[in-house]
XYZ file of C-alpha atoms in Angstrom:
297
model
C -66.214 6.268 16.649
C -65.418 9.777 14.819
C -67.991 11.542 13.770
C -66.626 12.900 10.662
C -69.344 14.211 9.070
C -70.288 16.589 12.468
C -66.797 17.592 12.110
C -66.590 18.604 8.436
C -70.120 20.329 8.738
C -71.097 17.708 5.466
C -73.931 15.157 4.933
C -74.375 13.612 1.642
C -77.453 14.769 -0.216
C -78.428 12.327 -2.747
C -81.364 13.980 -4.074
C -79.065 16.662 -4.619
C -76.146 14.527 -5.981
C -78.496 12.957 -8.576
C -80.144 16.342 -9.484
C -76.347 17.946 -10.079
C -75.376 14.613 -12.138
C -78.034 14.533 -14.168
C -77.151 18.505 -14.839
C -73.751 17.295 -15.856
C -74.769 14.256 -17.957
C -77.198 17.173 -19.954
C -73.896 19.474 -20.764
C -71.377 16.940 -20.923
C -70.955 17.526 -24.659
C -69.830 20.641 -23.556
C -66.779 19.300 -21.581
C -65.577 16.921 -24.294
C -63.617 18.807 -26.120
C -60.097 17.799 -27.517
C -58.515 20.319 -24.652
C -60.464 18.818 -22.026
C -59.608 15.178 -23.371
C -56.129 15.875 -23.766
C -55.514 17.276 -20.246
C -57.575 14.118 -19.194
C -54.151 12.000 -20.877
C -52.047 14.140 -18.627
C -53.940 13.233 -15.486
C -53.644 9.440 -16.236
C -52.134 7.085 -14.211
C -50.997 4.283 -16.939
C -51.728 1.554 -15.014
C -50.792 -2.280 -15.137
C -51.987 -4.644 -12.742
C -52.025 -8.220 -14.170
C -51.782 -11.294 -12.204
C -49.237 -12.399 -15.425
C -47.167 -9.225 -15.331
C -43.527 -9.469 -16.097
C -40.381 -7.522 -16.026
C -40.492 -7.523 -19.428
C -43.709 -6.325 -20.113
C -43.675 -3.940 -17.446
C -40.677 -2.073 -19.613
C -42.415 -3.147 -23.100
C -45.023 -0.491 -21.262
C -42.363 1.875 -20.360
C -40.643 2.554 -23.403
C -44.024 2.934 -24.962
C -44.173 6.089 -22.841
C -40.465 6.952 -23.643
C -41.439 6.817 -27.173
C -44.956 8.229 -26.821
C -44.199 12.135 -27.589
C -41.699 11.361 -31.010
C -45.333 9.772 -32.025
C -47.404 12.370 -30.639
C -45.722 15.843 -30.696
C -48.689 17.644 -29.598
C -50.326 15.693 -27.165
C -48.447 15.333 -23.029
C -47.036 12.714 -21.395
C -49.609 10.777 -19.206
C -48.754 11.401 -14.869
C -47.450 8.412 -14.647
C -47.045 4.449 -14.462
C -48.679 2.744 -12.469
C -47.258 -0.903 -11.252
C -47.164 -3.602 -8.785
C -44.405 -3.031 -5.870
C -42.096 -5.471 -6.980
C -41.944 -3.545 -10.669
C -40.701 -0.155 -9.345
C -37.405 -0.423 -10.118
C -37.881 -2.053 -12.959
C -39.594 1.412 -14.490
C -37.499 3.401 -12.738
C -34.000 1.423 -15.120
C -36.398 1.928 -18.150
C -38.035 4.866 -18.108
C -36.562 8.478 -19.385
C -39.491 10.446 -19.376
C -38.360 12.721 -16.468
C -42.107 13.916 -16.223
C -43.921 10.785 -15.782
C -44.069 9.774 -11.899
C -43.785 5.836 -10.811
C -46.788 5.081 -9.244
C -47.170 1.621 -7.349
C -50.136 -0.758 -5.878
C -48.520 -0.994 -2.321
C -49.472 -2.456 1.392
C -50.997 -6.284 0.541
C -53.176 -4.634 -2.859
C -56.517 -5.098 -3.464
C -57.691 -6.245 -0.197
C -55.309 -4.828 2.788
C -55.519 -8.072 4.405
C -52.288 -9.219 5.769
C -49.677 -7.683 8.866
C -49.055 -4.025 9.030
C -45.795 -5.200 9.532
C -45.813 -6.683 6.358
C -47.990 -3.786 4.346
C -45.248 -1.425 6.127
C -42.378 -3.369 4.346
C -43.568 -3.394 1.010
C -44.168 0.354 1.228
C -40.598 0.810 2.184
C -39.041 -1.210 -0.055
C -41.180 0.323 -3.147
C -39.972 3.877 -2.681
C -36.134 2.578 -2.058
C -36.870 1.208 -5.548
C -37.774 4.747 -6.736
C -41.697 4.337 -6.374
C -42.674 8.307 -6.577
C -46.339 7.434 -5.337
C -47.882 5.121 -3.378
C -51.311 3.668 -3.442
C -52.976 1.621 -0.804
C -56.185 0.466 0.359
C -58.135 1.555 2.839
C -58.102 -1.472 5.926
C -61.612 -2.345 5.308
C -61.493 -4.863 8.112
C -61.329 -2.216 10.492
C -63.625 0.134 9.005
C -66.435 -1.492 8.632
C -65.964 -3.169 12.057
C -66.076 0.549 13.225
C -63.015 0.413 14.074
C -61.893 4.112 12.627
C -58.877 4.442 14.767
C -56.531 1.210 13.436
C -57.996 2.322 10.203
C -56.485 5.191 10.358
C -53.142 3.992 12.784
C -52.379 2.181 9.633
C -52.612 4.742 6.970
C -50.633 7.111 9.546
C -48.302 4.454 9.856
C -47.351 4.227 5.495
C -47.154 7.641 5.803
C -44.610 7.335 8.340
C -42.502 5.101 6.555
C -42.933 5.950 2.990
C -41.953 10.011 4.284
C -38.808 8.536 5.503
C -37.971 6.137 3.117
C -38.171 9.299 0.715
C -36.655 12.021 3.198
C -32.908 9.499 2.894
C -33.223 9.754 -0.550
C -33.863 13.486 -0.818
C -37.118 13.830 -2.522
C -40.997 13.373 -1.287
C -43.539 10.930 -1.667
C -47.250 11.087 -2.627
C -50.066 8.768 -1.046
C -53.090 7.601 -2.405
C -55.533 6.190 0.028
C -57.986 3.600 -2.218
C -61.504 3.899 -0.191
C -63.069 0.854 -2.459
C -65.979 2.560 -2.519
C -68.515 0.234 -4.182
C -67.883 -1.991 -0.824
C -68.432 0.698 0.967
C -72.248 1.280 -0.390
C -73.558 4.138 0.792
C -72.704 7.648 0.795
C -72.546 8.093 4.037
C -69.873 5.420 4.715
C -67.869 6.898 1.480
C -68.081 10.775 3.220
C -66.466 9.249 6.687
C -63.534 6.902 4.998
C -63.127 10.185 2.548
C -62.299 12.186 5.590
C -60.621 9.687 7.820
C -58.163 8.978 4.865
C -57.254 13.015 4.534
C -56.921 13.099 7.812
C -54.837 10.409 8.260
C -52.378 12.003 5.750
C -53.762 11.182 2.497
C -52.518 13.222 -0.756
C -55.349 11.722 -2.674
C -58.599 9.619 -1.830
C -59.112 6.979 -4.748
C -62.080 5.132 -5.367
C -61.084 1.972 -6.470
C -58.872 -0.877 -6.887
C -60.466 -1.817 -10.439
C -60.645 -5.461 -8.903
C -64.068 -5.617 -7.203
C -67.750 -5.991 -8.632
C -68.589 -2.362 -8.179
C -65.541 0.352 -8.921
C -65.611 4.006 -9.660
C -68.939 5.717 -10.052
C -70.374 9.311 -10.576
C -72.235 9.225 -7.008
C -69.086 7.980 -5.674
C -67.063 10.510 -7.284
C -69.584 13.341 -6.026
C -69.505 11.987 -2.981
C -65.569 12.031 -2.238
C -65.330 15.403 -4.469
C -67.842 17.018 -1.792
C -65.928 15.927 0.912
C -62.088 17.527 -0.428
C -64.097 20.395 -0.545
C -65.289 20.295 3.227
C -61.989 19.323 4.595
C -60.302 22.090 2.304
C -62.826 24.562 3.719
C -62.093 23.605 7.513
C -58.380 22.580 7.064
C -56.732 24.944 3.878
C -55.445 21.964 2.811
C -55.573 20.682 -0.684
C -56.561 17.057 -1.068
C -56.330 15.280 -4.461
C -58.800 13.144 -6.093
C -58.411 10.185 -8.303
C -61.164 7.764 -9.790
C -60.301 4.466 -11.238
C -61.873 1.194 -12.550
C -64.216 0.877 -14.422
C -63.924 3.590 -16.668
C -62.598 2.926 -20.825
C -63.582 5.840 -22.842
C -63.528 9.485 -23.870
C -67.120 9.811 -22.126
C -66.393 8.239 -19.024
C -63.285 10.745 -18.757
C -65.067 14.084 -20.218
C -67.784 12.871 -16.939
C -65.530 12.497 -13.804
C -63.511 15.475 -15.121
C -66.814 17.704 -15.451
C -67.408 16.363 -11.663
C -64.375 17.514 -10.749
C -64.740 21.098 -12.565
C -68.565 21.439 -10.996
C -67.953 20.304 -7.092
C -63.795 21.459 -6.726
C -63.464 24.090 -9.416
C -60.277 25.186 -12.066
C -57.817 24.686 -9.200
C -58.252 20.999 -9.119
C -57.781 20.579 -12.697
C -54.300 19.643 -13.072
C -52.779 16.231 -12.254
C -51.055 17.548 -8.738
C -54.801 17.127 -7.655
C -56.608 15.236 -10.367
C -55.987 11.653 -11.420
C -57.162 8.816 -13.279
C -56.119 5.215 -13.052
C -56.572 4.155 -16.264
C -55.479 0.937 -18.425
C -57.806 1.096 -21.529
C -58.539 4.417 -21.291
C -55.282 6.065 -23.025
C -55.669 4.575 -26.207
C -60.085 5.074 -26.225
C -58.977 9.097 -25.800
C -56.465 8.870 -28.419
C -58.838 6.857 -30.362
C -61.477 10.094 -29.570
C -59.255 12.904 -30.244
C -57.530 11.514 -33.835
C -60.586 10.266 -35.404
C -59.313 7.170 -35.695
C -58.526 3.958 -34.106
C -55.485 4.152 -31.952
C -53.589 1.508 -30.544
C -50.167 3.001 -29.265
C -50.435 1.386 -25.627
């Protein structure tokens, strides 16, 4: 088994974690401000995951977005939409916001259990449907069997297939690795699927799938944040990070955002390298920044 956290020169801390989140939690009135909140919108991932999903209410969602800056003049598009496989093209016919990615659940989401074979395919076939993004789950069945190397064989292997999927079509694709951290438990588990996942050729660690008990939290975030910062530090490269479930308002944003600002710094601020996957979110931050109850999406 890797020992990732020799490697990276990074243990978790947690007395040191909870002492810097509790710093945050004191100032975060500082960080919600209708700037901050707003580039929060632009860092969304719109997302839609519902067992009862249709084509048409997959585009009902899309041409909200088309429509979203006649409404809102002043405010950005959010990063993008985020979808089930199967709805990538249908986003891709709808959608005319040229700035707003297509992002997709991919590879047998939530759980990762089925065939790579099978996880391979539906990878391939969402980015020949236009899928600008990808977003799989970590193979938890191997990882916590200690089993690090078909963990990472199989996120090697998407990013195989999605980069030449993408490379026939001209363009590049982004992956999102989804750790599913509040299975994972403890920090130390977190801080070696963070860095198996960059390593493996990751563009962002996630935390979440939104479907399990336990789903994005600040110790989590901390956790994954200190770790892009380790491999950056040994590597150069830029990893980006993206929480998701469980979070609904302007607080919850204004909080992973200041985690991001505090561990990463100004660079990561921008939704090349900062996401959220959000469904109830978008309208909570219009909600916060209008004064008003907003229900647009």
């Amino acid at each position: 088994m890797t020992d990732y956290l020799k490697r990276y020169g990074y243990t978790p801390d947690i007395n040191e974690i909870n002492r810097c989140l509790g710093n945050i939690a004191g100032s975060l009135e500082n960080f919600t401000t209708e700037q901050v909140l707003k580039d929060c919108f632009s860092m969304m991932d719109l997302t839609s995951l519902k067992t009862q999903d249709t084509e048409a209410s997959i585009a009902k969602l899309v041409k909200k977005v088309n429509e979203f800056q006649a409404s809102y003049p002043d405010f950005p598009n959010p990063a993008s939409i985020c979808v089930f496989s199967n709805f990538a093209k249908t986003v891709k016919d709808v959608k005319t916001a040229d700035d707003v990615h297509i992002t997709v659940v991919s590879a047998c989401f939530p759980s990762s259990q089925s065939f790579l074979e099978v996880k391979l395919k539906e990878c391939e076939m969402a980015v020949r449907d236009g899928a600008d993004e990808v977003d799989i789950v970590l193979a938890l069945n191997a990882f916590m069997a200690g089993d690090y190397e078909r963990a990472s064989h199989e996120i090697r292997e998407v990013r195989r297939t999605i980069d030449a999927v993408a490379a026939e079509q001209g363009r590049e694709v982004h992956l999102k690795v989804i750790l599913e951290t509040g299975l994972l438990v403890t920090p130390e588990n977190i801080a070696n699927a963070s860095f198996l996942a960059m390593e493996s050729g990751a563009d962002f660690i996630k935390t979440s799938t939104g479907k399990v008990d336990v789903n994005a939290t600040p110790v989590a975030a901390f956790v994954m944040c200190e770790c892009i910062a380790a491999y950056y530090r040994v590597t150069g490269m830029k990893v980006g990070f993206k929480p998701a479930g469980g979070m609904s308002t302007a607080a919850d944003a204004a909080c992973y955002y200041s985690i991001v600002a505090t561990v990463l710094g100004k660079e990561w601020l921008n939704k090349d390298l900062f996401r959220f996957g959000v469904s109830r979110m978008a309208n909570n931050l219009l909600s916060e920044i209008n004064q008003k109850t907003v229900s647009f999406f």
